[in-house]
mmCIF file of C-alpha atoms and ligand atoms in Angstrom:
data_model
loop_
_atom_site.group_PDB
_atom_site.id
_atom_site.type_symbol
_atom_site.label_atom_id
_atom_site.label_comp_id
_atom_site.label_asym_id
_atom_site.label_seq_id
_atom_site.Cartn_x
_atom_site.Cartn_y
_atom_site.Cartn_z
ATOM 1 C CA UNK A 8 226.552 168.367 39.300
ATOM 2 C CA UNK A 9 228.379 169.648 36.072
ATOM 3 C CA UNK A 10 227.119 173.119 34.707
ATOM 4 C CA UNK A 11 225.053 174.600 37.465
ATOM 5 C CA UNK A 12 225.363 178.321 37.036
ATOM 6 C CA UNK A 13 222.564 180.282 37.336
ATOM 7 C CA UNK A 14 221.086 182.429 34.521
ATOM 8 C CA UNK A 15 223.980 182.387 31.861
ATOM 9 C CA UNK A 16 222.608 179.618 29.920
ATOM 10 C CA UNK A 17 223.931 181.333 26.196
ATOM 11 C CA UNK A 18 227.776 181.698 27.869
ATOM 12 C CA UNK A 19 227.571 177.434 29.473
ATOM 13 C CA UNK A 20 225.603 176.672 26.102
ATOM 14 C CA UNK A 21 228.790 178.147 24.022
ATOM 15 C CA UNK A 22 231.558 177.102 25.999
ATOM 16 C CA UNK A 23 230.286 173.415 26.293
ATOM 17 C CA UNK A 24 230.128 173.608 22.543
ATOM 18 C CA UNK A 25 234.235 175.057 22.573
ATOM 19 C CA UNK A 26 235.078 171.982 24.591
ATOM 20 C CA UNK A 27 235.179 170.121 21.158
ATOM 21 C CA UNK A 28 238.979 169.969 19.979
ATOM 22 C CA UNK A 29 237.575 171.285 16.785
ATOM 23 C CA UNK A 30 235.715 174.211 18.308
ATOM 24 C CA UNK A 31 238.651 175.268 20.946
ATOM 25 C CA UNK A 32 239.787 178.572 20.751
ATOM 26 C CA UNK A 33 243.475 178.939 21.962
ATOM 27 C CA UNK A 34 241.767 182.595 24.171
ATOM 28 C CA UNK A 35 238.521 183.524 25.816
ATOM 29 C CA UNK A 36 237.537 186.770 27.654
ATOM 30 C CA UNK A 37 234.492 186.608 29.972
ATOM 31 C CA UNK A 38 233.376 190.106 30.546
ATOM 32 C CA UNK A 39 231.173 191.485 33.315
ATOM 33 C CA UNK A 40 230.611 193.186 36.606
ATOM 34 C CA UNK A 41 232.289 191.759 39.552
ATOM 35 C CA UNK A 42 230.031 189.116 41.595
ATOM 36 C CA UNK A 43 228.375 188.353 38.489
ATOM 37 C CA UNK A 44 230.139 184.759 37.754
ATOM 38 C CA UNK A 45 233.001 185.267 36.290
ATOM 39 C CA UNK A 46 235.502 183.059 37.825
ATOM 40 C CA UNK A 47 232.692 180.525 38.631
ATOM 41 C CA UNK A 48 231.867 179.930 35.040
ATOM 42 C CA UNK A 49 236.089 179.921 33.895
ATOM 43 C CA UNK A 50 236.469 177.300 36.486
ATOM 44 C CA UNK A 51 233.753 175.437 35.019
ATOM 45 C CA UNK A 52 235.131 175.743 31.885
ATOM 46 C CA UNK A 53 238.310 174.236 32.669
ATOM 47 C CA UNK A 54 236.627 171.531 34.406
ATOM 48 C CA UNK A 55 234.793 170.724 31.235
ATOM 49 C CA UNK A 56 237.913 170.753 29.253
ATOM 50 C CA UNK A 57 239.980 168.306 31.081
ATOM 51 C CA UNK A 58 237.809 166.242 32.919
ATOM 52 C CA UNK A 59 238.949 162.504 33.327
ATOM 53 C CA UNK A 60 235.077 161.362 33.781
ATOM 54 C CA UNK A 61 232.309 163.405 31.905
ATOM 55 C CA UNK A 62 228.849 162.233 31.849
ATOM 56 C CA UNK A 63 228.050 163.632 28.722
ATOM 57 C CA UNK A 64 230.062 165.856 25.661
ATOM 58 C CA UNK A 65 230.621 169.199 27.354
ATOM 59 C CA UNK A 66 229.896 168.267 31.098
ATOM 60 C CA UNK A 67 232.099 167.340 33.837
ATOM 61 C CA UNK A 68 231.433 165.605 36.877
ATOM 62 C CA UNK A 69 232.985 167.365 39.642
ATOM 63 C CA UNK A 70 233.834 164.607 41.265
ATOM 64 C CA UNK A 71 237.287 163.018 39.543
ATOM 65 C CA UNK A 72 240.199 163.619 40.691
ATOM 66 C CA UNK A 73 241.179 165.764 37.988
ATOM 67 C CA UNK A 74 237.430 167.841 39.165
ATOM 68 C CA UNK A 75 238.326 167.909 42.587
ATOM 69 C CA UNK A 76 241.853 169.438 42.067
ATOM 70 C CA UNK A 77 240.265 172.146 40.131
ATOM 71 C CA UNK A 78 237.741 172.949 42.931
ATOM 72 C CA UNK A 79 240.811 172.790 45.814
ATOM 73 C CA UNK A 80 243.375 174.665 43.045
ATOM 74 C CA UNK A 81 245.547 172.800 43.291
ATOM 75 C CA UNK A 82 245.810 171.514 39.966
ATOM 76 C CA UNK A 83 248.689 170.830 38.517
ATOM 77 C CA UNK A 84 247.796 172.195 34.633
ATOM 78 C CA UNK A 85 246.275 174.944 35.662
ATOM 79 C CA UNK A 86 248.012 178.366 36.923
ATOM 80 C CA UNK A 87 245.146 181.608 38.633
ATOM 81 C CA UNK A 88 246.767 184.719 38.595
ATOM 82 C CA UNK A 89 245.160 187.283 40.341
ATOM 83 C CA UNK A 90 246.757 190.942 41.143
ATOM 84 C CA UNK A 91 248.990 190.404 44.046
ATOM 85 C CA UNK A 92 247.410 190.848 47.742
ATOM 86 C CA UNK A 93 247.854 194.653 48.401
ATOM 87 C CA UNK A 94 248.656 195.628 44.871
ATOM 88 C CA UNK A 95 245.982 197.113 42.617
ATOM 89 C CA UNK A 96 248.200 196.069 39.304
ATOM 90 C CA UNK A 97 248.888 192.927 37.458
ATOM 91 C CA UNK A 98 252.277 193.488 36.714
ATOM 92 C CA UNK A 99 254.744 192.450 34.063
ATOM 93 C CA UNK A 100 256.398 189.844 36.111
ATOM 94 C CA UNK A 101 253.913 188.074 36.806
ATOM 95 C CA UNK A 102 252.913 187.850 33.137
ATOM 96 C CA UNK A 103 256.207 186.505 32.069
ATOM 97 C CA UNK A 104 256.229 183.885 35.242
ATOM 98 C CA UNK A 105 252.821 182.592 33.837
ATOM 99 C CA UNK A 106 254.116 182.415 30.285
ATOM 100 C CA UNK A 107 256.819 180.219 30.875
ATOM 101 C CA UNK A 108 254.171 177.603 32.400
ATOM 102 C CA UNK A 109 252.174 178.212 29.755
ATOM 103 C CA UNK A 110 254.822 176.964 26.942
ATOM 104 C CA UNK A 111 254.674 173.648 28.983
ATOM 105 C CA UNK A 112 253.159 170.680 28.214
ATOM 106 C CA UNK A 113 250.510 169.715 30.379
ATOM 107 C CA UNK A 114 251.815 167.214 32.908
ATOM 108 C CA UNK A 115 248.519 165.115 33.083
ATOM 109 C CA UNK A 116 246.095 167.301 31.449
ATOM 110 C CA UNK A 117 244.215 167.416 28.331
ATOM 111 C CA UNK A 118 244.920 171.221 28.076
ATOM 112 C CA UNK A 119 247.270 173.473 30.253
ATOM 113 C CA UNK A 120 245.047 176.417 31.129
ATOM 114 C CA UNK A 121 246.254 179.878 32.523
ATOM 115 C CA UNK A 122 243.522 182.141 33.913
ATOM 116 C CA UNK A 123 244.146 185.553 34.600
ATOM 117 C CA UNK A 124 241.497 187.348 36.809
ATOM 118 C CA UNK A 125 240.675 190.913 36.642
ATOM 119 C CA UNK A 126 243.002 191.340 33.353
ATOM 120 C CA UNK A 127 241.340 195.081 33.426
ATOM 121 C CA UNK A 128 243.931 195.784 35.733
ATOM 122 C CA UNK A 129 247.105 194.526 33.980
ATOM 123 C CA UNK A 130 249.524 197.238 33.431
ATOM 124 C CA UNK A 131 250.084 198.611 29.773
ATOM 125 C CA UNK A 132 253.393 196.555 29.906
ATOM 126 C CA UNK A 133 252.226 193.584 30.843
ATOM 127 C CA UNK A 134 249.037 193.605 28.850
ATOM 128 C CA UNK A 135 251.920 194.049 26.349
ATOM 129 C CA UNK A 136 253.760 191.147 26.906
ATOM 130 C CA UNK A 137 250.882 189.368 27.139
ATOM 131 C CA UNK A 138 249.699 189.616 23.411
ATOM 132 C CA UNK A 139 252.700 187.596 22.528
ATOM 133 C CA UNK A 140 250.880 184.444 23.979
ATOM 134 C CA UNK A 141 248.019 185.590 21.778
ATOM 135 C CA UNK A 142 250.349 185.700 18.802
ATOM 136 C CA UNK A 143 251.675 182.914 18.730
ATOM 137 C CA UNK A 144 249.597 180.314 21.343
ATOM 138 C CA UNK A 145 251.524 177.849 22.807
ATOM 139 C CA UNK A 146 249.893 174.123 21.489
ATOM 140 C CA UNK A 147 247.456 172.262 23.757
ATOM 141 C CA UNK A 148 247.332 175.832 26.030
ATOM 142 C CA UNK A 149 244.034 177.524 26.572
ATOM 143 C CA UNK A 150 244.185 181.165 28.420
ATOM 144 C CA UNK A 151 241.059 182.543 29.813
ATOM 145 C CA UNK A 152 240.886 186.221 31.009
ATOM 146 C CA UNK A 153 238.278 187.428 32.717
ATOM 147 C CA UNK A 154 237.305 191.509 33.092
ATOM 148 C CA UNK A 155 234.725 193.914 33.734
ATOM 149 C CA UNK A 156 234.548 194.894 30.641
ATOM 150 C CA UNK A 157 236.529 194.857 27.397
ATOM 151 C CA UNK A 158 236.303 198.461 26.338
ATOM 152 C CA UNK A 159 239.068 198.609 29.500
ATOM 153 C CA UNK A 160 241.491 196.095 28.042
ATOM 154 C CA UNK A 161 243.546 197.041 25.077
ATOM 155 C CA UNK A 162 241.579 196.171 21.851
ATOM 156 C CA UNK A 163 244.449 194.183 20.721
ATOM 157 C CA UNK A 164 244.173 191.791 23.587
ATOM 158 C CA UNK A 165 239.891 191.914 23.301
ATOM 159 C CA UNK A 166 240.267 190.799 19.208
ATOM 160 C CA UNK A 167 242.430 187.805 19.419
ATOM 161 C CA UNK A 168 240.026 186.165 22.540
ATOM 162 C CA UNK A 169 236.955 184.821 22.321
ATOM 163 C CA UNK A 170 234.725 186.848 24.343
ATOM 164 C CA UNK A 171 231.664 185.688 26.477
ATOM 165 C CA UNK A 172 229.912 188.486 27.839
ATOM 166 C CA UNK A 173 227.872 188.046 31.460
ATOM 167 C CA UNK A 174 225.099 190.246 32.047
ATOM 168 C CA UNK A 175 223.455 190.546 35.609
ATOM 169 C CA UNK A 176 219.928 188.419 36.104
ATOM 170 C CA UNK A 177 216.902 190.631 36.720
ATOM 171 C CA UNK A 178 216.202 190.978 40.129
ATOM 172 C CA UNK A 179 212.909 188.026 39.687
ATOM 173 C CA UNK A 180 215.064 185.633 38.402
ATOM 174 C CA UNK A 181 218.033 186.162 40.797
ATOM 175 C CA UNK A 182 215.604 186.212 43.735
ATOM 176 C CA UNK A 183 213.743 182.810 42.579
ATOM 177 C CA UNK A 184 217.384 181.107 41.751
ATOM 178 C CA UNK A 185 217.981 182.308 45.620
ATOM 179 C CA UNK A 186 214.848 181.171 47.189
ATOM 180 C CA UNK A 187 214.850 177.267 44.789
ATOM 181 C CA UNK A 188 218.402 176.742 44.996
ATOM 182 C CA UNK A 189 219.786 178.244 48.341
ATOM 183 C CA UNK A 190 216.275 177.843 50.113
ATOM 184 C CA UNK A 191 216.458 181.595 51.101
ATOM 185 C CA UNK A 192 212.837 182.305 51.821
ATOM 186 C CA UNK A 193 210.853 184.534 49.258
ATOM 187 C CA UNK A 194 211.332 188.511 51.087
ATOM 188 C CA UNK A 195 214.809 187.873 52.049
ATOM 189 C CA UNK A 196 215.854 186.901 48.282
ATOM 190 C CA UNK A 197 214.253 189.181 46.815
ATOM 191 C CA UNK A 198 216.158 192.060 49.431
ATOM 192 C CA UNK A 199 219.013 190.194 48.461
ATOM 193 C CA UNK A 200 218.709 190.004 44.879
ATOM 194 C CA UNK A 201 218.344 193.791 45.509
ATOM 195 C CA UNK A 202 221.514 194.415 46.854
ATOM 196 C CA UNK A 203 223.514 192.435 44.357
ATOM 197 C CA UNK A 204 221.957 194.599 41.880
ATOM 198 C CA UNK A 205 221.035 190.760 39.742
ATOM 199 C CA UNK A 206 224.833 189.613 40.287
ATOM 200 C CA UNK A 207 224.185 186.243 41.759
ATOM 201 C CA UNK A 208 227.715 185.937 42.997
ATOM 202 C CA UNK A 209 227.520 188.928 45.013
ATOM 203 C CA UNK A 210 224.002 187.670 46.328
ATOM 204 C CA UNK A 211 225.658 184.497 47.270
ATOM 205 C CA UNK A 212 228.287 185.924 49.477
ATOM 206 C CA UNK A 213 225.252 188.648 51.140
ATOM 207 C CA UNK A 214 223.726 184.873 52.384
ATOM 208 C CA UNK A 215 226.671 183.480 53.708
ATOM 209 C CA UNK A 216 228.348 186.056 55.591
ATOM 210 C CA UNK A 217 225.888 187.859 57.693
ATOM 211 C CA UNK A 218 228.532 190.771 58.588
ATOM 212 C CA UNK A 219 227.592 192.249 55.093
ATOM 213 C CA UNK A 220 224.080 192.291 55.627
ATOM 214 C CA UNK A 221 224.965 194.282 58.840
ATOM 215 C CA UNK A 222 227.093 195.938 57.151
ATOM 216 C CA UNK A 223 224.988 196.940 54.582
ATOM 217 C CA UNK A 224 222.094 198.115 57.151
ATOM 218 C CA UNK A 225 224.645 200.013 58.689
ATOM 219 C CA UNK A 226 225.875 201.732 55.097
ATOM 220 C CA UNK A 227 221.933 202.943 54.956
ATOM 221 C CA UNK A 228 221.388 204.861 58.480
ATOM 222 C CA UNK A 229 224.370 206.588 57.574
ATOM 223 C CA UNK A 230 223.444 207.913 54.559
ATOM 224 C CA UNK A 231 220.010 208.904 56.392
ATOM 225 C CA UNK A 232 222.132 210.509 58.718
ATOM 226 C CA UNK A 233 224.393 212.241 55.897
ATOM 227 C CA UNK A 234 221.240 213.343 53.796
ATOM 228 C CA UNK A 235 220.670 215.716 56.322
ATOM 229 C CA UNK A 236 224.117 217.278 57.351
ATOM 230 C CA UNK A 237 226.152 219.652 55.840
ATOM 231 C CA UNK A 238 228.836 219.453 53.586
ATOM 232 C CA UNK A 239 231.785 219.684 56.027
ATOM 233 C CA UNK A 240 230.413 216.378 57.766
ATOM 234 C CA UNK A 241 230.023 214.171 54.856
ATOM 235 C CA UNK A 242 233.481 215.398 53.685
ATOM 236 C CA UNK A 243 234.602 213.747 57.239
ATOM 237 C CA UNK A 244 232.745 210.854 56.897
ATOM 238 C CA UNK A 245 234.610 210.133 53.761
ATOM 239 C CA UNK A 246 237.963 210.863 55.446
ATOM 240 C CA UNK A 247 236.786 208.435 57.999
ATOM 241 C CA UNK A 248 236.371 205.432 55.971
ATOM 242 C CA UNK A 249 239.864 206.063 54.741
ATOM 243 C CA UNK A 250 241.190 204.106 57.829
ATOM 244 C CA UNK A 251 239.055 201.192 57.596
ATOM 245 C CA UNK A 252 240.545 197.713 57.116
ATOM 246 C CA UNK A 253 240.159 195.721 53.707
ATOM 247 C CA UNK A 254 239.621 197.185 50.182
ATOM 248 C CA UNK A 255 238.865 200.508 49.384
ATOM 249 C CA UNK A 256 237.373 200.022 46.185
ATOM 250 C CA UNK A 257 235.269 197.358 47.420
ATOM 251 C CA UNK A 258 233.768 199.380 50.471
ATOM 252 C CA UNK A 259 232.905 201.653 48.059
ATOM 253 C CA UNK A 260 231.174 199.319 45.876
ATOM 254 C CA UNK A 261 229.219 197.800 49.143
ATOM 255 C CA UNK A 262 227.804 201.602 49.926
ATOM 256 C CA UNK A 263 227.075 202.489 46.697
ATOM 257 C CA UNK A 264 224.832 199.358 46.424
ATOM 258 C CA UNK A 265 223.477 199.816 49.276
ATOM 259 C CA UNK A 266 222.648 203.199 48.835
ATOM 260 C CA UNK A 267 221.396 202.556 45.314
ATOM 261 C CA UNK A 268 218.327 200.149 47.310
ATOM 262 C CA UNK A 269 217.544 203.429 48.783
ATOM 263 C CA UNK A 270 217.373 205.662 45.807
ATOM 264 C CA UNK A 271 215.046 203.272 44.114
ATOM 265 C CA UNK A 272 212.760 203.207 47.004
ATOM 266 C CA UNK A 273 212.313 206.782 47.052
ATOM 267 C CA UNK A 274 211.677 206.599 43.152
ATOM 268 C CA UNK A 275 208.902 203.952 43.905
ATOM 269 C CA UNK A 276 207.620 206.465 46.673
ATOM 270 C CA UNK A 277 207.731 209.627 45.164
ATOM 271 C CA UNK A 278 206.392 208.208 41.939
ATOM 272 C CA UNK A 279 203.511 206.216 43.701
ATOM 273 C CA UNK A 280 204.628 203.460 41.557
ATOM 274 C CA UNK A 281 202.378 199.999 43.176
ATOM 275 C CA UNK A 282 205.720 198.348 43.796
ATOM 276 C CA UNK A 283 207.679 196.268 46.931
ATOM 277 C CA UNK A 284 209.752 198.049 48.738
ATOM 278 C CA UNK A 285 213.516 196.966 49.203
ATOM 279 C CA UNK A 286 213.950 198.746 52.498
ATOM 280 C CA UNK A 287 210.019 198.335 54.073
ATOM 281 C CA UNK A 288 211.335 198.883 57.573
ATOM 282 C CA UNK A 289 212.615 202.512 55.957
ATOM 283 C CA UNK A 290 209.123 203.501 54.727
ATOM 284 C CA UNK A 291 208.954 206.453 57.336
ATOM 285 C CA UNK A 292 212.056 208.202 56.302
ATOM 286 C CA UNK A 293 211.575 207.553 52.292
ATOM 287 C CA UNK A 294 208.245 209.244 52.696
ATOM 288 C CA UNK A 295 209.642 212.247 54.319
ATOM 289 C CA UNK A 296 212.841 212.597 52.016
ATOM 290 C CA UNK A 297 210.353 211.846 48.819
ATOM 291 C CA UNK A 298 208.178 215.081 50.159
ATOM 292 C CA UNK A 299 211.785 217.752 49.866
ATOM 293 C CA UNK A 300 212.462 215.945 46.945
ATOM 294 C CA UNK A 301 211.228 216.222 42.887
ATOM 295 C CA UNK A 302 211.052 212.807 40.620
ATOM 296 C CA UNK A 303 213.957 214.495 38.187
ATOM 297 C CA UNK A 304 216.183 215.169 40.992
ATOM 298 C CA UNK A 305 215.954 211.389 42.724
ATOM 299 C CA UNK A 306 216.107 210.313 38.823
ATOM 300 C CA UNK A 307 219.517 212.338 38.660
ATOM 301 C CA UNK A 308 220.605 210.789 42.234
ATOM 302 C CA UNK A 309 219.979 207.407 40.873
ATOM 303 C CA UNK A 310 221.821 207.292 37.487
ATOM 304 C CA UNK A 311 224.851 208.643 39.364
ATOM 305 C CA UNK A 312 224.986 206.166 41.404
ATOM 306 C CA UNK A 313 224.333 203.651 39.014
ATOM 307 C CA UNK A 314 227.271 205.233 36.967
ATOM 308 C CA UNK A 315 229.875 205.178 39.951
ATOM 309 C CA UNK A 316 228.738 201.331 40.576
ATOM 310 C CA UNK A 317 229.987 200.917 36.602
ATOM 311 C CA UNK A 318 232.897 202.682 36.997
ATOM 312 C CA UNK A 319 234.165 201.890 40.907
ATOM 313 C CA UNK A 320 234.587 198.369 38.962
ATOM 314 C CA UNK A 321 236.795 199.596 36.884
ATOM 315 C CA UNK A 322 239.513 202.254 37.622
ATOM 316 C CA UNK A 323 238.130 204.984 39.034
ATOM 317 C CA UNK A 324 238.923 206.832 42.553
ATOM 318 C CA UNK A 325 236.545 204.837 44.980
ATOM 319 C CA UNK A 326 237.118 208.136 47.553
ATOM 320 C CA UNK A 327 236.901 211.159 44.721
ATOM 321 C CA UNK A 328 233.444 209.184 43.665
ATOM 322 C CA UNK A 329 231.903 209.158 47.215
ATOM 323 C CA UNK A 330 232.703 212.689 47.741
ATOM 324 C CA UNK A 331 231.264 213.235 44.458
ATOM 325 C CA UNK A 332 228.155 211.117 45.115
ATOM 326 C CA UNK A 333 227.620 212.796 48.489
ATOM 327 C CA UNK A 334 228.115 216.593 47.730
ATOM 328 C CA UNK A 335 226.109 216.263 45.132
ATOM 329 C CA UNK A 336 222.632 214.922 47.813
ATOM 330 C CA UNK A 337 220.245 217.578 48.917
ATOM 331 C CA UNK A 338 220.431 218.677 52.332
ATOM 332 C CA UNK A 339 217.234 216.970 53.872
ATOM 333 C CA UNK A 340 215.887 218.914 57.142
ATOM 334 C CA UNK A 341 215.642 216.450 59.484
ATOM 335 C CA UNK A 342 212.101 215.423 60.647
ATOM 336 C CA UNK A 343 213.207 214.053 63.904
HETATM 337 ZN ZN1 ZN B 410 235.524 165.168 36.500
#
């Protein structure tokens, strides 16, 4: 098994090199969107680090004991810390509670390791407190943050760490990593490379659980339905996501991507670029909005949304940016 993430073969190539005692930075930050690998490639990481069995310098073989209790998390020497369920912040306590592991000495382990998802969201304090580890590292500790990006963390924290940046795959390669690894046949990869936008993560998770491919269907006849009402009623359509279930911020980021497929399409069609389709089964529609629509306009559409996708990872309002996204769509007159 060992390293098999798809696509960042620079980030694997350099942290299988950092595995050397001599190479081992005491701080890492992997930066990119969110689906894009993140945590995958950390785990990895730490895998590669204290594996009790690896087949070669730098690899791990997943299947040790010391492998296994990485997968399950339930290793002893190593501590996730994620923003608490239902809060949006990583807070100051929780910074401090990992701290005092971290001046530990690993129980079994080569290395104790502390990973901190999302760090983007720590709170000024605890980022804070946090560049006290960075000061002055605890021996035989190894803390690996991962972010969205490092412009949001304080540049204090971003200069003592290591950084590994992740960039999305384009869309070919993501949809041929689908279709020879996951067996997804050619169309459907390539939809679903699509809709990840070249995260392979978030492609992953569109295979396995078909409610977000419903979902995501779903997202697009409403915004065919939205294109062509009035203000008043996409205001209310906002307000009525509001009481859904589950994250706002990542409902958001599901419509936007969705509805980012769509913009593109009409770009191909209004263009007359000679290129696939994402949404075939749409074709009628895209031709009639492309017809009400210039190519500067649907350009304008697009980079917004593009924009909000950026920033709904970070810290912006996920409601205030659909408002913004939708108020700011022609009114279509409906054909049907
Ligand atoms: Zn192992």
């Amino acid at each position: 098994m060992g390293w098999d993430i798809c696509g960042h073969e620079t980030a694997v190539a350099f942290l299988k090199e950092h595995t050397k005692p001599e190479k081992l930075r005491h701080a890492y930050l992997i930066t990119g969107p969110q689906g894009i690998g993140r945590r995958t490639l950390a785990l990895a990481f730490v895998k590669a680090l204290n594996c009790q069995n690896p087949p070669a310098p730098g690899e791990f073989c997943d299947v040790c004991t010391v492998c296994r209790q990485i997968n399950a998390q339930s290793f002893a020497d190593l501590t996730v810390l994620a923003p608490d369920e239902g809060h949006q912040d990583l807070r100051i306590d929780q910074i401090r509670a990992v701290q005092q592991s971290l001046a530990l000495a690993p129980y079994q382990a080569k290395y104790r390791v502390v990973l901190i998802l999302d760090f983007q969201r720590a709170t000024a304090a605890a980022s804070n407190a946090l560049l006290k580890s960075l000061e002055e590292p605890p021996a035989r500790a190894v803390l690996v943050l991962t972010a969205d990006a490092e412009e949001n963390l304080l540049p204090t924290i971003a200069s003592r760490c290591q950084i590994v940046r992740l960039r999305p795959l384009p869309m070919e390669k993501a949809g041929a990593w689908l279709e020879g690894k996951l067996q997804v046949p050619k169309e459907r990869a390539a939809l679903l490379a699509h809709l990840s936008s070249g995260r392979v993560g978030a492609a992953v998770r569109f295979e396995q659980d078909p409610e977000l491919l419903s979902a995501y269907e779903e997202a697009l006849d409403q915004l065919q339905e939205l294109l062509c009402q009035k203000r008043r009623q996409r205001l209310q359509y906002v307000e009525g996501l509001q009481k859904k279930k589950g994250g706002q911020r990542e409902l958001a980021g599901q419509l936007v991507s969705a509805w980012l497929t769509f913009w593109r399409d009409l770009l191909i069609v209004r263009s007359g670029a000679e290129m696939p389709l994402v949404n075939l089964e749409r074709q009628d529609f895209l031709r009639d909005a492309a017809e009400q629509m210039n190519l500067a306009r649907i350009e304008t559409i697009l980079e917004r949304h593009e924009k909000s996708l950026g920033q709904l990872d970070a810290y912006v309002n996920p409601r205030l940016t659909l408002e913004y996204l939708l108020l700011t769509l022609p009114i279509l007159k409906s054909s049907g």
